[in-house]
CSV table of C-alpha atoms and ligand atoms in Angstrom, one decimal:
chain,number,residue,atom,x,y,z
A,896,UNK,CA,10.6,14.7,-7.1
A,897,UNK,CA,12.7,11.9,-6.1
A,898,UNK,CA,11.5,8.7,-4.8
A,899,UNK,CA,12.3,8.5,-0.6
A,900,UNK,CA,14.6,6.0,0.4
A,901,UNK,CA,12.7,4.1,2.3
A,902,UNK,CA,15.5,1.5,3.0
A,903,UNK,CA,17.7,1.2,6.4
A,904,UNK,CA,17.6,2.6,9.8
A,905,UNK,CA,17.3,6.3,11.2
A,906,UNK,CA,20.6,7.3,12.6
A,907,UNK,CA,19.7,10.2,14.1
A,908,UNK,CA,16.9,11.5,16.0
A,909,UNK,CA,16.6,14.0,12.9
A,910,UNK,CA,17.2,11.4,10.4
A,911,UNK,CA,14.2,9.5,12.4
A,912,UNK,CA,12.0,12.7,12.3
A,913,UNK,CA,12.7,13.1,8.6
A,914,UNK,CA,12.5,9.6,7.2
A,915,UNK,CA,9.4,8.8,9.2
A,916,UNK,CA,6.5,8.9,7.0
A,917,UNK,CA,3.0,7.3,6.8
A,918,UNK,CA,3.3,4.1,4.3
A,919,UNK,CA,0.3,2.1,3.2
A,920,UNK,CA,1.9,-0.8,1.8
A,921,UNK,CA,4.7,-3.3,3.6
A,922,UNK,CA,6.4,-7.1,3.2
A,923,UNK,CA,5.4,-9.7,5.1
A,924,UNK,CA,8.6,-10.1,6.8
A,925,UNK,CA,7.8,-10.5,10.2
A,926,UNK,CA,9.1,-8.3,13.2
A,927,UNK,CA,11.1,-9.6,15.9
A,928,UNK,CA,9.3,-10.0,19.2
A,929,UNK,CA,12.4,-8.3,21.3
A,930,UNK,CA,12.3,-5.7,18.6
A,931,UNK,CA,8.7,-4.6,19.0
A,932,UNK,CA,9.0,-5.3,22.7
A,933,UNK,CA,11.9,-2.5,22.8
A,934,UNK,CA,9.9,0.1,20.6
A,935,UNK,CA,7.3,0.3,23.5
A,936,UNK,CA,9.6,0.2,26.1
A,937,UNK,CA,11.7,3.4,25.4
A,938,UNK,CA,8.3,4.6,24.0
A,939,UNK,CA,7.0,4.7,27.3
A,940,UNK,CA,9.3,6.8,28.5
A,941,UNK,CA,7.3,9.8,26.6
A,942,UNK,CA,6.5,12.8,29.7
A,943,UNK,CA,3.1,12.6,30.2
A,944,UNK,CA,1.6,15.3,32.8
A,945,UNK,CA,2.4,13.9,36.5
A,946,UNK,CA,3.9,10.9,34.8
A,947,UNK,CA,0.2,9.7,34.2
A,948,UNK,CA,1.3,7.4,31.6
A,949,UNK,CA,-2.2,7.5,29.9
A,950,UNK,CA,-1.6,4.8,27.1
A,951,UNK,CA,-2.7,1.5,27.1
A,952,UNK,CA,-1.4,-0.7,23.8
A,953,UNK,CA,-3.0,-3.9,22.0
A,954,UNK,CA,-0.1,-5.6,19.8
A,955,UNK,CA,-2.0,-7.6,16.9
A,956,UNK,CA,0.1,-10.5,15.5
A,957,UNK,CA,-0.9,-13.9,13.9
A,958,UNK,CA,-4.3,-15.0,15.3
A,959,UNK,CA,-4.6,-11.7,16.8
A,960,UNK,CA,-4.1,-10.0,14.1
A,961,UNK,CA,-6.6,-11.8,11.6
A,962,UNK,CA,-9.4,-11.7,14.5
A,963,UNK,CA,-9.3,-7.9,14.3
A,964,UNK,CA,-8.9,-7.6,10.3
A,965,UNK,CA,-11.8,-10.1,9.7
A,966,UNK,CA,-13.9,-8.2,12.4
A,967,UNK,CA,-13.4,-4.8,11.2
A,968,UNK,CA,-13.6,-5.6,7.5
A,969,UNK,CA,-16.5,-7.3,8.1
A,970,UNK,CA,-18.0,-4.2,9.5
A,971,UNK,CA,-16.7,-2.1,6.4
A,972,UNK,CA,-17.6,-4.4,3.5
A,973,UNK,CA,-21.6,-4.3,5.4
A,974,UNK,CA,-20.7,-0.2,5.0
A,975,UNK,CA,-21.3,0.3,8.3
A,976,UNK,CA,-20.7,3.3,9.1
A,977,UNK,CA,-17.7,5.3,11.0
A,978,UNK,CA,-18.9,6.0,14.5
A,979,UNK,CA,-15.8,7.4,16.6
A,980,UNK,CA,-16.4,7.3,20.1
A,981,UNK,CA,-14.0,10.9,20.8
A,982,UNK,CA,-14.3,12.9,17.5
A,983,UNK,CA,-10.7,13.2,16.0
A,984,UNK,CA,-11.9,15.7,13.2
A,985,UNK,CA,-14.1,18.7,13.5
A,986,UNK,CA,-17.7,18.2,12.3
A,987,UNK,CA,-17.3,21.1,9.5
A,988,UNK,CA,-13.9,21.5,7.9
A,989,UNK,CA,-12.3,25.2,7.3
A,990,UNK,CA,-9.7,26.6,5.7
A,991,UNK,CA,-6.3,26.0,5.7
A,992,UNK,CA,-7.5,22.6,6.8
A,993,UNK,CA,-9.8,21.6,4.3
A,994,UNK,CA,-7.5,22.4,1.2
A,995,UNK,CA,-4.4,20.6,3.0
A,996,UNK,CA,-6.6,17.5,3.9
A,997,UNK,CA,-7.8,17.3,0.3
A,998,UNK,CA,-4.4,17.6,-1.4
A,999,UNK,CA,-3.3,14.6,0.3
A,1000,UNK,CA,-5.5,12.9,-0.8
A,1001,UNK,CA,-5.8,13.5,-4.0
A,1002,UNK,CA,-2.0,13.5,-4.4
A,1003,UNK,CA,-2.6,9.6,-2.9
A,1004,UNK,CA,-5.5,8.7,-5.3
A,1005,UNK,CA,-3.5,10.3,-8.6
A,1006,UNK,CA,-0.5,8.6,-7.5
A,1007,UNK,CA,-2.8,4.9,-7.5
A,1008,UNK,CA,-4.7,6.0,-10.9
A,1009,UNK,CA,-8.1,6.3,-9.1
A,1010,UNK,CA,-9.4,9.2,-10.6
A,1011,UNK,CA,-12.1,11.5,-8.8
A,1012,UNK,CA,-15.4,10.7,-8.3
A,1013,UNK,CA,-14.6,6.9,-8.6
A,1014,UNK,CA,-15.9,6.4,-4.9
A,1015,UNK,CA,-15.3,2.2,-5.7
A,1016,UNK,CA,-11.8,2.4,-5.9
A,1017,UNK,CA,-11.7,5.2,-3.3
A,1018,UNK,CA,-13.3,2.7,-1.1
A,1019,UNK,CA,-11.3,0.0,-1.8
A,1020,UNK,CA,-8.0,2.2,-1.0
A,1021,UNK,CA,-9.5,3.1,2.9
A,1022,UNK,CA,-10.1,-0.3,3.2
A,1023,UNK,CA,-6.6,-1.2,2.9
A,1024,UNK,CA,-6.3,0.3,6.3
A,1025,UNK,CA,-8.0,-2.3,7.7
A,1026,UNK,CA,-6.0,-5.2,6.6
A,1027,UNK,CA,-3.6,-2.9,8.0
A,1028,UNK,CA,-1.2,-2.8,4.3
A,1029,UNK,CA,-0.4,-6.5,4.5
A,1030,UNK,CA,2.0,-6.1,7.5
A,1031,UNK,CA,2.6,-8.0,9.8
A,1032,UNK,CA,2.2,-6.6,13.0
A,1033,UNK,CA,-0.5,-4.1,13.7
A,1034,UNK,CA,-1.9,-2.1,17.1
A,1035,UNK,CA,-4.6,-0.5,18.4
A,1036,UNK,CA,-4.2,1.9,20.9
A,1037,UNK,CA,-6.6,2.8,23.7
A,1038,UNK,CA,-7.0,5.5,26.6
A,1039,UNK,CA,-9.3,5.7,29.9
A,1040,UNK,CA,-12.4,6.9,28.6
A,1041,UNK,CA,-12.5,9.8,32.0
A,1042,UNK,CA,-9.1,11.2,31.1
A,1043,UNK,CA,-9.2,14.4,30.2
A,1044,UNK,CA,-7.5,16.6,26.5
A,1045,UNK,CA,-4.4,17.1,28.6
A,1046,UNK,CA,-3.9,13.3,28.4
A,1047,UNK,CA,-4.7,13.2,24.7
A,1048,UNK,CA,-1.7,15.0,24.5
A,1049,UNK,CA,0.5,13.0,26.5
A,1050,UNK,CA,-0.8,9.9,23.8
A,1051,UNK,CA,0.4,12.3,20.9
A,1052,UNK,CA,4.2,11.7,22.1
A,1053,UNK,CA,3.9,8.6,23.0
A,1054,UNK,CA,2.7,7.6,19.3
A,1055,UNK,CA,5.1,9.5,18.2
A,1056,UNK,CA,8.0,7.9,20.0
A,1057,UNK,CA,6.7,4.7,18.8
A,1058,UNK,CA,6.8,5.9,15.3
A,1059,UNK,CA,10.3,7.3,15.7
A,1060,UNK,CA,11.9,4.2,17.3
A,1061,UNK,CA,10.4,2.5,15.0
A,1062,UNK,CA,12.4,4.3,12.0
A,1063,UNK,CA,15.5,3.6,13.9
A,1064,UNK,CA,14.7,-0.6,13.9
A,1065,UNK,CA,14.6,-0.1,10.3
A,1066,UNK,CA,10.4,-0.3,10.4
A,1067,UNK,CA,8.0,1.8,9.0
A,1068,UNK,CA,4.5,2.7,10.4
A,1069,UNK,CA,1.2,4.6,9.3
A,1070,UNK,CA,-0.9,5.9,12.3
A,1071,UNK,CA,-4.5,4.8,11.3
A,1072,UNK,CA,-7.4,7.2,12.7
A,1073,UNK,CA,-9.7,5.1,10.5
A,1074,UNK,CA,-10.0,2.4,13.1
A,1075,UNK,CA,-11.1,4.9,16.1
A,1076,UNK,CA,-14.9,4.7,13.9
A,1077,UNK,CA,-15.1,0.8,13.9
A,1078,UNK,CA,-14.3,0.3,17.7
A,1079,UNK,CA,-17.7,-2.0,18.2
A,1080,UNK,CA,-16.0,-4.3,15.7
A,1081,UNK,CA,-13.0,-4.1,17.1
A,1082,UNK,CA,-14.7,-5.1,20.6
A,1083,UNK,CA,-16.2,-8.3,19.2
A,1084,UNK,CA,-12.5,-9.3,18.5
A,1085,UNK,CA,-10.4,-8.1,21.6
A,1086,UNK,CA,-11.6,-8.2,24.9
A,1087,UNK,CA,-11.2,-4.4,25.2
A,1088,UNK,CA,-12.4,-2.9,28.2
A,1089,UNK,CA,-15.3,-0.6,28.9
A,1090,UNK,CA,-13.9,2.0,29.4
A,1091,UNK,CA,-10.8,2.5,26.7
A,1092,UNK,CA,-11.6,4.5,24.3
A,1093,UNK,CA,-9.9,3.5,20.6
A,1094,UNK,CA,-7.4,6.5,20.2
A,1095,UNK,CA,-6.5,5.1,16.9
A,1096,UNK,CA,-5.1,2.0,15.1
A,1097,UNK,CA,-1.5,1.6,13.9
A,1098,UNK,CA,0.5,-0.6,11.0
A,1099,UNK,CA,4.3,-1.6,11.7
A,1100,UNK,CA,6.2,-3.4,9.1
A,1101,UNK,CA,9.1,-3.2,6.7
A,1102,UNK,CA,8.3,-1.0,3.6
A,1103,UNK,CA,7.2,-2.3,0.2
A,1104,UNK,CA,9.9,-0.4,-1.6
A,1105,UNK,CA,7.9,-1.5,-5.2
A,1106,UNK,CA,4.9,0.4,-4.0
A,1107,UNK,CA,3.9,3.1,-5.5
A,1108,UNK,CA,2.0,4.8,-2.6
A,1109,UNK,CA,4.6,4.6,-0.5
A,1110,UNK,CA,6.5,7.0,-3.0
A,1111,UNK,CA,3.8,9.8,-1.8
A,1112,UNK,CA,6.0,12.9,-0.6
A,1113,UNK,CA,3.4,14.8,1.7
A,1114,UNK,CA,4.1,18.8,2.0
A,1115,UNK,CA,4.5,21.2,4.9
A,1116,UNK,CA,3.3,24.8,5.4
A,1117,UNK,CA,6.1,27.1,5.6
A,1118,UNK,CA,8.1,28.0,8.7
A,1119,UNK,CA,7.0,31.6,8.6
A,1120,UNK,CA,3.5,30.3,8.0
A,1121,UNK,CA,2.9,28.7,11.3
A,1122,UNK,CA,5.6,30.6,13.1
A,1123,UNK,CA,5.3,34.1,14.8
A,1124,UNK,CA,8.6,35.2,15.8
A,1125,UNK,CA,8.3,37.9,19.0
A,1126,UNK,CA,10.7,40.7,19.6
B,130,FMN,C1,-3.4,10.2,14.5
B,130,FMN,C2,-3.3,10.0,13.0
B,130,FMN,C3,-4.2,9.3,12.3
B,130,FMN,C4,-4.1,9.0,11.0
B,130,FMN,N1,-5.0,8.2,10.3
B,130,FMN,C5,-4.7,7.7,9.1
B,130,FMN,C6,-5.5,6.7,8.6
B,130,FMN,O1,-6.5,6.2,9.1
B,130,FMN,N2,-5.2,6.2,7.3
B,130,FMN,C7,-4.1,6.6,6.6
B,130,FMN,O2,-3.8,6.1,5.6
B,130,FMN,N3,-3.3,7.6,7.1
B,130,FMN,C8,-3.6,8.2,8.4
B,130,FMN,N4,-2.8,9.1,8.9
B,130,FMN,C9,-1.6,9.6,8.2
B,130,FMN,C10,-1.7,11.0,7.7
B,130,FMN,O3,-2.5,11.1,6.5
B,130,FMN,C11,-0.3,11.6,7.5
B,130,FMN,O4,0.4,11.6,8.7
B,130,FMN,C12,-0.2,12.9,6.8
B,130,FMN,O5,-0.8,12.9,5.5
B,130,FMN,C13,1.2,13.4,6.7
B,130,FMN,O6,2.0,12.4,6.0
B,130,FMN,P1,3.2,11.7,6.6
B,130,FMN,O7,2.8,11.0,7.8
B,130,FMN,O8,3.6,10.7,5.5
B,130,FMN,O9,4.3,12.7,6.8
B,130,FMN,C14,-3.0,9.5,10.3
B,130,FMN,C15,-2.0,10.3,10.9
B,130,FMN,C16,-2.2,10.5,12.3
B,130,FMN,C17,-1.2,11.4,13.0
């Protein structure tokens, strides 16, 4: 398989779509303000069901940054445990779902040398997460707690815009459900209100084009396995 190219800008809205992919490791080099500022700009112009415009955004930078990585990792390293307010995953998981969740990541952990069963370095991976890969900008993203699954959706294109616009400024991302389960720590480092709910976490940066996990090609099911095509 040949490493991605994770270098340069998306050119194309396909090219975006395409070259978009989660990364867990990224430079330092910083992001300019009027860049980021334009990402959630034209992300906001995602529909959302009578233009309810359900997403509420927490840029993390410098101080901001730091308060939220020391808080969370605090809360990790004391294994506390992952306590999501709005469940992301199902309680059980089933088939196709549990066999495509498990080959990712076991394709991650083979491609980092941590072999199975060796829950230290496991642990150690996930908790790169929450020093967001070493970029320098991070987010976390909250909605209304009373909103309903119709605005859920809405959130899904918005992220995904952000994501997308992202690959066009020549930045890379990794949406990061992991931080949905530490929102109390989160709390004690933003003054987040009562009722937003953490819909998850995200890392923006320029890749780390040395690193190794960021070579991970994820797979897709088929187009005639999750399309029906009628008359
Ligand atoms: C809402 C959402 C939450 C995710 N949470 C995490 C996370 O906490 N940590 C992580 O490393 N990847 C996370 N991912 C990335 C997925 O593992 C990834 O999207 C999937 O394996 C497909 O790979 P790709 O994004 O590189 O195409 C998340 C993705 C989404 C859409």
């Amino acid at each position: 398989m040949t490493h991605p190219d994770l270098s340069g800008s998306a050119q194309t809205v396909t090219d975006a779509v395409v070259t978009r992919r989660s990364l867990r490791a990224f430079t330092a080099q910083a992001v300019d303000d009027d860049v980021l500022k334009a990402i959630f700009v034209n992300a906001a112009r995602a529909p959302s069901g009578t233009n309810m415009q359900p997403w509420r955004v927490h840029i993390l930078k410098n101080d901001g940054l730091a308060k939220v990585k020391a808080s969370v990792l605090e809360a990790y390293d004391a294994d506390v445990p992952f306590e999501a307010e709005e469940p992301y995953y199902p309680d059980k998981f089933f088939e196709p779902y549990l066999s495509r969740r498990r080959k990712v990541g076991w394709d991650l952990y083979s491609l980092m040398g941590i072999e199975r069963g060796d829950k230290q370095k496991m642990k150690a991976q996930h908790r790169r997460n929450f020093e967001f890969f070493d970029a320098p900008v991070g987010a976390v993203f909250t909605i209304h707690r009373d909103l309903n699954t119709g605005s859920w959706l809405d959130y899904g294109m918005f992220l995904q815009n952000v994501m997308l616009l992202a690959r066009e400024a020549g930045l890379h991302t990794c949406p990061q459900a992991a931080f949905c389960g530490y929102h109390k720590a989160i709390r004690s480092a933003l003054p987040l209100d009562q009722v937003e709910v953490v819909v998850c976490g995200m890392t923006i940066g320029y890749a780390d084009l040395n690193a190794i996990e960021n070579t991970l090609q994820t797979e897709r099911a088929s187009f005639e396995e999750f399309v029906t095509v009628h008359g």
